[in-house]
Coordinates of C-alpha atoms in Angstrom, one line a residue:
Chain A
M1 CA 90.2 136.1 86.7
I2 CA 88.9 134.0 83.8
F3 CA 88.1 131.3 86.3
C4 CA 85.9 133.8 88.4
I5 CA 83.9 134.8 85.3
L6 CA 83.4 131.2 84.5
L7 CA 82.2 130.4 88.0
C8 CA 79.8 133.3 88.0
T9 CA 78.4 132.2 84.7
L10 CA 77.9 128.8 86.1
F11 CA 76.1 130.1 89.2
F12 CA 73.9 132.3 87.0
A13 CA 73.0 129.3 84.8
V14 CA 72.0 127.2 87.7
Y15 CA 70.0 130.0 89.2
S16 CA 68.0 130.6 86.1
I17 CA 67.2 126.9 85.7
R18 CA 65.9 126.7 89.3
N19 CA 63.9 129.9 88.6
M20 CA 62.4 128.3 85.5
N21 CA 61.5 125.2 87.4
N22 CA 59.8 127.1 90.1
N23 CA 57.8 129.0 87.6
L24 CA 56.8 125.9 85.8
R25 CA 55.7 124.3 89.1
I26 CA 53.6 127.3 90.0
Q27 CA 52.1 127.2 86.5
V28 CA 51.1 123.6 87.1
D29 CA 49.6 124.5 90.5
T30 CA 47.4 127.2 88.8
R31 CA 46.2 124.7 86.2
T32 CA 45.3 122.2 88.9
V33 CA 43.2 124.8 90.7
I34 CA 41.3 125.6 87.5
I35 CA 40.7 121.9 86.9
T36 CA 39.5 121.3 90.4
L37 CA 37.1 124.2 90.1
K38 CA 35.8 122.8 86.8
D39 CA 35.4 119.4 88.6
N40 CA 33.5 121.1 91.4
L41 CA 31.1 122.7 88.9
S42 CA 30.6 119.6 86.8
L43 CA 29.9 117.5 90.0
L44 CA 27.2 120.0 90.9
L45 CA 25.8 120.2 87.4
N46 CA 25.6 116.5 87.1
A47 CA 23.8 116.3 90.5
E48 CA 21.3 118.9 89.2
T49 CA 20.8 117.0 86.0
G50 CA 20.3 113.8 88.0
E51 CA 17.8 115.6 90.2
R52 CA 15.8 116.7 87.2
G53 CA 15.9 113.3 85.6
Y54 CA 14.6 111.7 88.8
T55 CA 12.0 114.4 89.1
I56 CA 10.7 113.6 85.6
T57 CA 11.1 109.8 85.5
S58 CA 11.0 108.8 89.2
D59 CA 13.9 106.5 88.3
T60 CA 16.3 106.5 91.2
S61 CA 19.2 105.5 89.0
Y62 CA 19.2 109.1 87.8
L63 CA 20.3 110.0 91.3
Q64 CA 23.7 108.4 90.9
P65 CA 25.5 111.7 90.1
Y66 CA 23.9 113.3 93.1
Y67 CA 25.3 110.7 95.4
E68 CA 28.6 111.0 93.6
A69 CA 28.6 114.7 94.2
L70 CA 27.8 114.2 97.9
E71 CA 30.7 111.9 98.2
E72 CA 33.3 113.9 96.2
L73 CA 32.5 117.5 96.9
P74 CA 34.0 117.5 100.4
A75 CA 37.3 116.3 99.2
N76 CA 37.2 118.7 96.2
S77 CA 36.4 121.6 98.5
A78 CA 39.2 120.6 100.9
L79 CA 41.6 120.5 98.0
L80 CA 40.5 123.9 96.7
S81 CA 40.9 125.4 100.2
K82 CA 44.3 124.0 100.5
M83 CA 45.5 125.2 97.1
L84 CA 44.2 128.7 97.6
Q85 CA 45.5 129.0 101.1
G86 CA 47.1 132.3 101.9
N87 CA 45.3 134.1 99.1
V88 CA 42.9 136.3 101.0
E89 CA 40.8 137.5 98.1
E90 CA 40.4 134.1 96.6
E91 CA 39.7 132.5 100.0
K92 CA 36.8 134.9 100.5
E93 CA 35.4 134.1 97.0
L94 CA 35.9 130.4 97.8
D95 CA 33.9 130.7 101.0
S96 CA 31.1 132.4 99.0
L97 CA 31.3 129.5 96.5
F98 CA 31.1 126.8 99.2
L99 CA 28.1 128.7 100.7
Y100 CA 26.2 128.5 97.4
V101 CA 27.3 125.0 96.6
N102 CA 26.1 123.7 99.9
A103 CA 22.9 125.7 99.5
K104 CA 22.3 124.2 96.1
M105 CA 23.0 120.7 97.4
D106 CA 20.5 121.3 100.1
F107 CA 17.9 122.5 97.6
I108 CA 18.4 119.3 95.5
K109 CA 18.1 117.2 98.6
K110 CA 14.8 119.0 99.4
V111 CA 13.5 118.3 95.8
I112 CA 14.5 114.6 96.1
L113 CA 12.8 114.2 99.4
L114 CA 9.6 115.8 98.1
K115 CA 9.7 113.4 95.2
N116 CA 10.3 110.5 97.5
D117 CA 7.1 111.5 99.3
V118 CA 5.3 111.7 95.9
N119 CA 4.6 115.3 96.7
D120 CA 4.4 116.6 93.1
K121 CA 2.7 119.8 94.2
G122 CA 5.4 120.6 96.7
I123 CA 8.0 120.1 94.0
K124 CA 6.3 122.4 91.6
D125 CA 6.0 125.1 94.3
L126 CA 9.7 124.7 95.2
L127 CA 10.8 124.8 91.6
N128 CA 8.6 127.9 90.9
T129 CA 10.5 129.8 93.5
G130 CA 13.4 129.8 91.0
Q131 CA 15.7 129.3 94.0
G132 CA 17.3 126.3 92.3
K133 CA 18.3 128.4 89.2
H134 CA 19.3 131.3 91.3
L135 CA 21.6 129.3 93.5
M136 CA 23.1 127.6 90.4
D137 CA 23.8 130.9 88.8
K138 CA 25.5 132.1 91.9
V139 CA 27.6 129.0 92.0
R140 CA 28.5 129.5 88.3
Q141 CA 29.4 133.1 88.8
S142 CA 31.6 132.5 91.8
N143 CA 33.3 129.6 90.1
Q144 CA 33.8 131.7 87.1
R145 CA 35.3 134.5 89.1
L146 CA 37.7 132.2 90.7
R147 CA 38.7 130.6 87.5
A148 CA 39.1 134.0 85.9
T149 CA 41.5 135.0 88.7
E150 CA 43.4 131.8 88.3
E151 CA 43.6 132.2 84.5
E152 CA 45.0 135.6 85.1
H153 CA 47.6 134.2 87.4
F154 CA 48.3 131.5 84.9
A155 CA 48.8 133.9 82.1
E156 CA 51.1 136.0 84.2
R157 CA 53.1 133.0 85.3
K158 CA 53.3 131.7 81.8
K159 CA 54.8 135.0 80.7
I160 CA 57.4 134.8 83.4
T161 CA 58.1 131.2 82.8
D162 CA 58.5 131.8 79.1
K163 CA 60.9 134.6 79.9
S164 CA 62.9 132.5 82.3
I165 CA 63.0 129.6 79.8
I166 CA 64.5 132.0 77.2
T167 CA 66.8 133.4 79.8
A168 CA 68.0 130.0 80.8
R169 CA 68.6 129.1 77.2
I170 CA 70.5 132.3 76.5
V171 CA 72.6 131.9 79.6
F172 CA 73.6 128.4 78.7
I173 CA 74.4 129.3 75.1
V174 CA 76.5 132.3 76.3
A175 CA 78.2 130.1 78.9
A176 CA 79.0 127.5 76.3
I177 CA 80.4 130.0 73.9
F178 CA 82.4 131.6 76.6
S179 CA 83.8 128.3 77.7
L180 CA 84.7 127.5 74.2
L181 CA 86.4 130.8 73.6
I182 CA 88.3 130.5 76.8
T183 CA 89.4 127.0 75.9
L184 CA 90.5 128.1 72.5
F185 CA 92.3 131.0 74.1
L186 CA 94.1 128.9 76.6
A187 CA 95.0 126.3 74.0
S188 CA 96.5 129.0 71.8
V189 CA 98.5 130.4 74.7
I190 CA 99.8 127.0 75.6
I191 CA 100.7 126.2 72.0
N192 CA 102.5 129.5 71.6
E193 CA 104.4 129.0 74.8
L194 CA 105.4 125.5 73.7
N195 CA 106.5 126.8 70.4
R196 CA 108.5 129.6 72.0
R197 CA 110.2 127.1 74.3
T198 CA 111.0 124.7 71.5
R199 CA 112.6 127.6 69.6
H200 CA 114.5 128.6 72.7
E201 CA 115.7 125.1 73.3
K202 CA 116.8 124.8 69.8
A203 CA 118.7 128.1 70.0
L204 CA 120.3 127.0 73.2
R205 CA 121.3 123.7 71.7
D206 CA 122.8 125.4 68.7
Y207 CA 124.6 127.9 70.9
T208 CA 126.0 125.2 73.2
R209 CA 127.2 123.3 70.2
E210 CA 128.9 126.4 68.8
L211 CA 130.4 127.1 72.2
Q212 CA 131.8 123.6 72.4
R213 CA 133.3 123.9 69.0
K214 CA 134.9 127.3 69.9
N215 CA 136.3 125.8 73.1
E216 CA 137.9 123.0 71.2
E217 CA 139.3 125.4 68.7
I218 CA 140.8 127.5 71.5
E219 CA 142.3 124.5 73.2
Q220 CA 143.9 123.3 70.0
F221 CA 145.3 126.8 69.5
A222 CA 146.6 126.9 73.1
F223 CA 148.4 123.6 72.6
I224 CA 149.9 124.6 69.3
A225 CA 151.0 127.9 70.8
S226 CA 152.7 126.1 73.7
H227 CA 154.3 123.3 71.7
D228 CA 155.1 124.5 68.3
L229 CA 156.2 128.0 69.2
Q230 CA 158.6 126.7 71.9
Q231 CA 160.8 124.8 69.6
P232 CA 162.1 127.7 67.5
L233 CA 162.5 129.6 70.8
R234 CA 164.5 126.8 72.2
S235 CA 166.8 126.8 69.2
I236 CA 167.4 130.5 69.7
S237 CA 168.2 130.1 73.4
N238 CA 170.3 127.0 73.1
F239 CA 172.5 128.2 70.3
T240 CA 172.9 131.8 71.4
G241 CA 174.1 130.1 74.7
L242 CA 176.7 128.2 72.7
L243 CA 177.6 131.3 70.7
N244 CA 178.1 133.1 74.0
E245 CA 180.6 130.5 75.1
K246 CA 182.4 130.6 71.8
L247 CA 182.6 134.4 71.8
Q248 CA 183.4 134.6 75.5
D249 CA 187.0 135.4 75.1
T250 CA 186.9 137.3 71.8
A251 CA 183.7 139.3 71.9
G252 CA 183.6 142.9 73.1
D253 CA 181.3 144.1 75.8
E254 CA 178.7 145.3 73.3
T255 CA 178.6 142.0 71.6
K256 CA 178.2 140.3 74.9
Q257 CA 175.4 142.6 75.8
Y258 CA 173.6 142.0 72.5
M259 CA 173.9 138.3 73.1
S260 CA 172.4 138.6 76.6
F261 CA 169.5 140.6 75.2
I262 CA 168.8 137.9 72.6
T263 CA 168.9 135.1 75.2
G264 CA 166.9 137.2 77.6
G265 CA 164.3 137.8 74.9
A266 CA 164.0 134.1 74.1
H267 CA 163.6 133.2 77.8
R268 CA 161.0 135.8 78.4
M269 CA 159.0 134.7 75.4
S270 CA 159.2 131.1 76.6
A271 CA 157.9 132.2 80.0
L272 CA 155.1 134.2 78.4
I273 CA 154.0 131.2 76.3
N274 CA 154.1 128.9 79.2
D275 CA 152.1 131.4 81.3
L276 CA 149.6 131.9 78.5
L277 CA 149.2 128.1 78.3
E278 CA 148.7 127.9 82.1
Y279 CA 146.1 130.7 81.9
S280 CA 144.2 129.0 79.2
R281 CA 144.3 125.7 81.1
A282 CA 143.5 127.2 84.4
G283 CA 140.3 125.9 85.9
K284 CA 139.7 123.6 83.0
D285 CA 138.8 120.7 85.4
V286 CA 135.4 119.3 84.8
Q287 CA 134.4 118.2 88.2
R288 CA 134.1 119.9 91.6
L289 CA 135.7 117.8 94.3
K290 CA 135.9 118.0 98.0
I291 CA 138.9 120.2 98.9
D292 CA 140.5 120.5 102.3
C293 CA 141.9 124.0 102.1
N294 CA 144.3 123.4 104.9
Q295 CA 145.9 120.6 102.9
L296 CA 145.9 122.7 99.8
V297 CA 147.7 125.6 101.5
A298 CA 150.2 123.2 103.2
E299 CA 151.1 121.8 99.8
V300 CA 151.6 125.3 98.4
L301 CA 153.8 126.3 101.3
E302 CA 155.8 123.2 100.7
E303 CA 156.3 124.0 97.1
L304 CA 157.3 127.5 97.9
S305 CA 159.6 126.4 100.8
A306 CA 162.8 127.6 99.0
V307 CA 161.4 131.1 98.4
L308 CA 159.9 131.3 101.9
K309 CA 163.2 130.4 103.5
E310 CA 165.1 132.8 101.3
T311 CA 162.9 135.7 102.2
Q312 CA 162.6 134.7 105.8
A313 CA 158.9 134.8 105.5
T314 CA 156.4 134.2 108.2
V315 CA 153.2 132.6 107.1
N316 CA 150.3 132.5 109.6
V317 CA 147.5 130.2 108.5
S318 CA 144.3 129.8 110.5
V319 CA 142.2 126.7 110.3
L320 CA 140.5 126.7 106.9
P321 CA 137.3 125.0 105.8
S322 CA 136.8 122.1 103.4
L323 CA 134.6 122.9 100.4
Y324 CA 133.6 121.8 97.0
G325 CA 135.7 123.3 94.3
Y326 CA 138.0 122.8 91.4
A327 CA 141.6 121.6 91.8
S328 CA 142.8 124.9 90.2
L329 CA 142.0 126.6 93.5
K330 CA 145.5 125.7 94.5
S331 CA 147.0 128.1 91.9
V332 CA 145.0 130.9 93.5
F333 CA 146.6 130.3 96.8
R334 CA 150.0 129.7 95.2
N335 CA 149.9 133.0 93.2
L336 CA 148.6 135.1 96.1
I337 CA 151.0 133.7 98.7
G338 CA 153.8 133.9 96.1
N339 CA 153.0 137.6 95.4
A340 CA 152.8 138.3 99.1
V341 CA 156.4 137.2 99.7
K342 CA 157.7 138.7 96.4
Y343 CA 156.5 142.3 96.6
T344 CA 158.1 143.0 99.9
K345 CA 159.6 146.1 101.4
K346 CA 163.3 146.3 101.5
N347 CA 164.8 144.9 104.7
E348 CA 161.5 143.9 106.0
P349 CA 160.8 140.1 105.9
P350 CA 157.3 139.4 104.7
V351 CA 154.6 138.4 107.1
V352 CA 151.6 136.8 105.5
S353 CA 148.3 135.8 107.2
I354 CA 145.7 133.6 105.6
T355 CA 142.3 133.6 107.2
F356 CA 138.7 133.0 106.2
K357 CA 135.1 134.0 107.2
D358 CA 132.0 132.0 106.8
L359 CA 129.4 134.3 105.3
G360 CA 126.6 131.7 105.2
K361 CA 126.2 131.3 101.4
E362 CA 129.9 131.6 100.7
Y363 CA 133.4 131.5 102.2
L364 CA 135.5 134.7 102.2
F365 CA 139.2 134.0 102.2
S366 CA 141.8 136.8 103.0
I367 CA 145.5 136.8 102.3
K368 CA 147.1 139.8 103.9
D369 CA 150.7 140.9 103.7
N370 CA 152.9 143.7 104.9
G371 CA 154.5 144.4 101.5
I372 CA 154.7 147.4 99.3
G373 CA 151.0 147.8 98.7
I374 CA 149.2 148.9 95.6
E375 CA 147.7 152.3 94.6
A376 CA 143.9 152.5 94.4
K377 CA 143.9 153.5 90.8
Y378 CA 145.6 150.2 89.8
K379 CA 143.1 148.0 91.7
E380 CA 141.4 146.8 88.5
R381 CA 144.3 146.8 86.2
I382 CA 146.5 144.3 88.0
F383 CA 144.0 141.5 87.3
I384 CA 144.4 141.9 83.6
I385 CA 146.6 139.4 81.9
F386 CA 150.3 140.4 81.5
Q387 CA 149.6 143.8 83.2
R388 CA 152.3 144.7 85.6
L389 CA 153.1 147.7 87.8
H390 CA 156.9 147.3 87.8
T391 CA 159.7 146.7 85.4
R392 CA 161.4 143.4 84.9
N393 CA 164.4 144.6 86.7
E394 CA 162.5 145.6 89.9
Y395 CA 160.5 142.4 90.3
T396 CA 160.4 139.2 88.2
G397 CA 157.2 137.9 86.7
T398 CA 155.1 138.0 83.6
G399 CA 152.0 139.5 85.1
I400 CA 149.8 136.5 84.8
G401 CA 149.4 135.4 88.4
L402 CA 146.5 137.6 89.4
S403 CA 144.7 137.1 86.1
I404 CA 144.8 133.4 86.8
C405 CA 143.5 134.0 90.3
K406 CA 140.6 136.0 88.9
K407 CA 139.8 133.5 86.3
V408 CA 139.7 130.6 88.7
V409 CA 137.8 132.4 91.4
E410 CA 135.2 133.5 88.9
L411 CA 135.0 130.0 87.6
H412 CA 133.9 129.0 91.1
G413 CA 131.2 131.7 91.0
G414 CA 133.1 134.0 93.4
K415 CA 134.7 137.4 93.3
I416 CA 138.2 138.6 94.1
T417 CA 138.9 142.1 95.5
L418 CA 141.8 144.0 96.9
E419 CA 142.3 146.3 99.8
S420 CA 145.6 148.1 99.8
E421 CA 147.5 151.1 100.8
P422 CA 150.9 151.9 99.3
G423 CA 153.6 151.3 101.9
K424 CA 151.2 149.5 104.2
G425 CA 150.7 146.2 102.5
S426 CA 147.8 144.5 100.7
E427 CA 144.9 142.3 101.5
F428 CA 143.4 140.1 98.7
N429 CA 139.9 138.8 99.5
F430 CA 138.1 136.3 97.4
T431 CA 134.8 134.5 97.9
I432 CA 133.9 130.9 97.0
P433 CA 130.2 130.1 97.1
K434 CA 129.1 127.0 98.9
T435 CA 127.3 124.5 96.6
Chain B
M1 CA 182.1 115.6 85.3
I2 CA 184.1 112.8 87.1
I3 CA 182.7 109.5 86.2
K4 CA 184.3 106.1 87.0
K5 CA 182.6 104.2 84.3
K6 CA 181.0 105.7 81.2
L7 CA 177.6 104.5 80.0
S8 CA 178.0 102.4 77.0
C9 CA 175.3 104.1 74.9
I10 CA 172.8 106.8 75.2
L11 CA 170.0 106.9 72.6
L12 CA 168.2 110.1 71.5
V13 CA 164.7 109.5 70.0
D14 CA 163.7 112.9 68.6
D15 CA 162.7 114.2 65.2
D16 CA 164.0 117.7 65.7
Y17 CA 167.4 118.3 64.1
E18 CA 168.6 121.2 66.2
D19 CA 167.4 119.7 69.5
N20 CA 169.4 116.6 68.7
I21 CA 172.5 118.6 67.9
F22 CA 172.2 120.5 71.1
H23 CA 171.5 117.5 73.3
K24 CA 174.4 115.6 71.8
L25 CA 176.7 118.5 72.5
V26 CA 175.6 118.8 76.1
I27 CA 176.0 115.0 76.7
S28 CA 179.4 114.7 74.9
R29 CA 180.7 117.7 76.9
M30 CA 180.1 115.8 80.1
Q31 CA 181.9 112.8 78.7
I32 CA 179.5 110.3 80.4
A33 CA 178.9 108.0 77.5
E34 CA 180.9 105.9 75.1
S35 CA 178.5 106.6 72.2
I36 CA 175.5 108.8 71.6
E37 CA 173.1 107.6 68.9
E38 CA 170.0 109.3 67.5
V39 CA 166.9 108.2 65.6
N40 CA 164.1 110.3 64.3
D41 CA 160.9 108.6 65.4
G42 CA 159.4 105.6 67.2
L43 CA 159.7 103.2 64.2
E44 CA 163.4 103.9 63.7
A45 CA 163.8 103.5 67.5
L46 CA 162.2 100.0 67.4
D47 CA 164.3 99.0 64.5
Y48 CA 167.4 100.2 66.2
L49 CA 166.6 98.3 69.4
K50 CA 165.8 95.1 67.6
K51 CA 169.1 95.2 65.6
R52 CA 171.4 96.1 68.5
Q53 CA 173.2 93.4 70.5
T54 CA 173.2 95.2 73.8
P55 CA 170.5 97.8 74.4
P56 CA 171.4 101.4 75.2
E57 CA 171.5 102.1 78.9
L58 CA 169.6 105.4 78.7
I59 CA 167.0 106.5 76.2
F60 CA 165.7 110.1 75.9
L61 CA 162.3 109.8 74.3
D62 CA 160.5 112.8 72.7
I63 CA 156.7 112.7 72.5
N64 CA 155.8 114.4 69.3
M65 CA 157.3 112.7 66.3
P66 CA 156.0 111.7 62.9
R67 CA 154.9 108.2 61.9
M68 CA 155.1 106.8 65.5
N69 CA 155.1 109.1 68.5
G70 CA 156.5 108.6 72.0
W71 CA 153.3 107.0 73.4
E72 CA 152.9 104.7 70.4
F73 CA 156.6 103.7 70.7
L74 CA 156.1 102.7 74.4
E75 CA 153.2 100.5 73.4
E76 CA 155.4 98.5 71.1
Y77 CA 158.4 98.7 73.4
K78 CA 156.5 96.7 76.0
D79 CA 156.4 93.7 73.6
L80 CA 160.2 93.6 73.0
D81 CA 162.2 90.8 74.5
A82 CA 163.5 91.1 78.0
D83 CA 167.1 91.2 77.1
Q84 CA 166.4 94.0 74.6
K85 CA 164.9 96.1 77.4
A86 CA 166.8 95.2 80.5
K87 CA 168.5 97.9 82.5
T88 CA 167.4 100.6 80.1
I89 CA 166.3 103.8 81.6
I90 CA 163.7 105.7 79.6
M91 CA 163.4 109.4 80.1
M92 CA 160.6 111.2 78.4
L93 CA 161.8 114.5 77.1
S94 CA 159.1 116.9 76.1
T95 CA 158.6 120.5 75.0
S96 CA 155.9 121.3 77.4
S97 CA 155.2 120.4 81.0
N98 CA 151.6 119.5 80.5
P99 CA 150.4 117.9 83.8
D100 CA 148.2 115.5 81.8
E101 CA 151.3 114.2 80.0
I102 CA 153.3 114.0 83.2
K103 CA 150.5 111.9 84.8
K104 CA 150.3 109.7 81.7
A105 CA 154.0 109.1 81.8
Q106 CA 153.9 108.2 85.5
E107 CA 151.4 105.4 84.8
I108 CA 153.8 103.6 82.3
A109 CA 156.1 101.2 84.1
E110 CA 158.8 101.4 81.5
V111 CA 159.2 105.2 81.9
S112 CA 161.5 106.3 84.6
G113 CA 161.0 110.0 84.5
F114 CA 159.8 113.1 82.6
K115 CA 161.9 116.1 81.8
T116 CA 161.4 119.3 79.9
K117 CA 163.7 120.3 77.0
P118 CA 166.3 121.4 76.7
L119 CA 168.5 118.8 78.4
S120 CA 171.0 120.4 80.7
K121 CA 174.1 119.4 82.6
E122 CA 172.1 119.6 85.9
M123 CA 169.5 117.2 84.6
L124 CA 172.1 114.7 83.5
V125 CA 173.8 114.9 86.9
E126 CA 170.4 114.2 88.6
I127 CA 169.8 111.3 86.3
L128 CA 173.2 109.7 86.9
E129 CA 172.8 110.1 90.7
Q130 CA 169.4 108.6 90.6
F131 CA 169.8 105.7 88.2
F132 CA 173.5 105.2 87.6
R133 CA 175.1 105.4 91.0
E134 CA 177.5 102.5 90.3
H135 CA 179.0 104.5 87.4
L136 CA 180.0 107.4 89.6

């Protein structure tokens, strides 16, 4: 929009200058007419003076101006006609002027001829008619009228020209001021924006640094948790085990039960710590690599072969794509397939199918089972770390599998969802965006 | 455990008091070694190896120890004389099963394997079957 205003101002400035130039030219033209008219009159006057001089002195050198006039009046008249062309009123007056000018020249010629013939009486008679003076007066009047008209025009034009000069000046000054203001405005906008960006960049840098620091802190903590907490746990496990052996024969049932609770507790804590560590480490890989999902799943099935055999599970895998992702994608498949063969219906061997759909911008993987299913109200909760829907005695596990799946899938920029009906099995769907 | 010929010596390199007691107990119960020795860190282990006439046939090496840890010990171990190292199986024995550490261990020629504590009867049987067939 600012650009349009600037453009308009420019056009206006150019226009007013052209206008001013036009007006100046017309002014000049008017001036020229006036000068030519003056020339016309002075030529004639000089001719008359020459005629008088000759008449008095009989010296032909006085006739010089007359001959000059004879020579130059035609051109002068032609010029006047040309310049006043198109101006009806003035053309009429001009015709009248030429009439009288020609008549006067004829009169002078007559006087000269009479003088040539030494006809002094004839000259006296001619001059006494007063025709010479009369004609001259007429010429003067006509000339004067024409000049007056031109002076009027000139005055008018001058007014207009002066106005247009002032206008042009004003327009230029305004345009210049405007341009300056706009430049200052734009400059300040740019500077502000740059400042804003610099501030944002700095904030971003600071934030990133802080984030990195926090990450390091967390990793350190995770390591300590895994390592240093394990040792005391190990002592508890190991030596209650030995204690168990020692008390095997002598301890009562209650004692034995208490022992088993202690050992069980230590084992569970160890499993929790390991799982926590696995969760914190999940997806930590820095680079995306090319992953052949078929190979990935094949490896997982190989690792789970004992469990699959035990549960007599059937796993149907369709041909899966290759994609760019993190190595931790393997744990997603491992946990989902593992769950599928774990949470089975009694007396019904698990049947698991692994498929995918290409949705253009992302891949949608589905792992479907015929297990016990999950109630709708728990759909969100199961993805929370350590949240379980069963007791330890019903199904093993710490409740970390699905939270790892969620973490890794979201690390890839995808989403994981669940379709399920209790008693009818579950279908876990997750997307992995293509990069 | 029926074993034809016992190993002459098993060395435990670990700074943890209770782990050593437990591991010694497990190994001695199986009666697979003539002697079971323990040192508390990498430095002591090097000293021990330099002083001994015949090297121990099996070393269980912990990773986190004061003064010189497992990795640092292995650096120095490489420079020992051949007869001080020959026929010695080194098993890394760690608290956690960190994949990075497992990978690192696999890259060291002198290390034969990586196990997680605590040492168990099953683990020992596995090791014997893999590395000490002739003793069985």
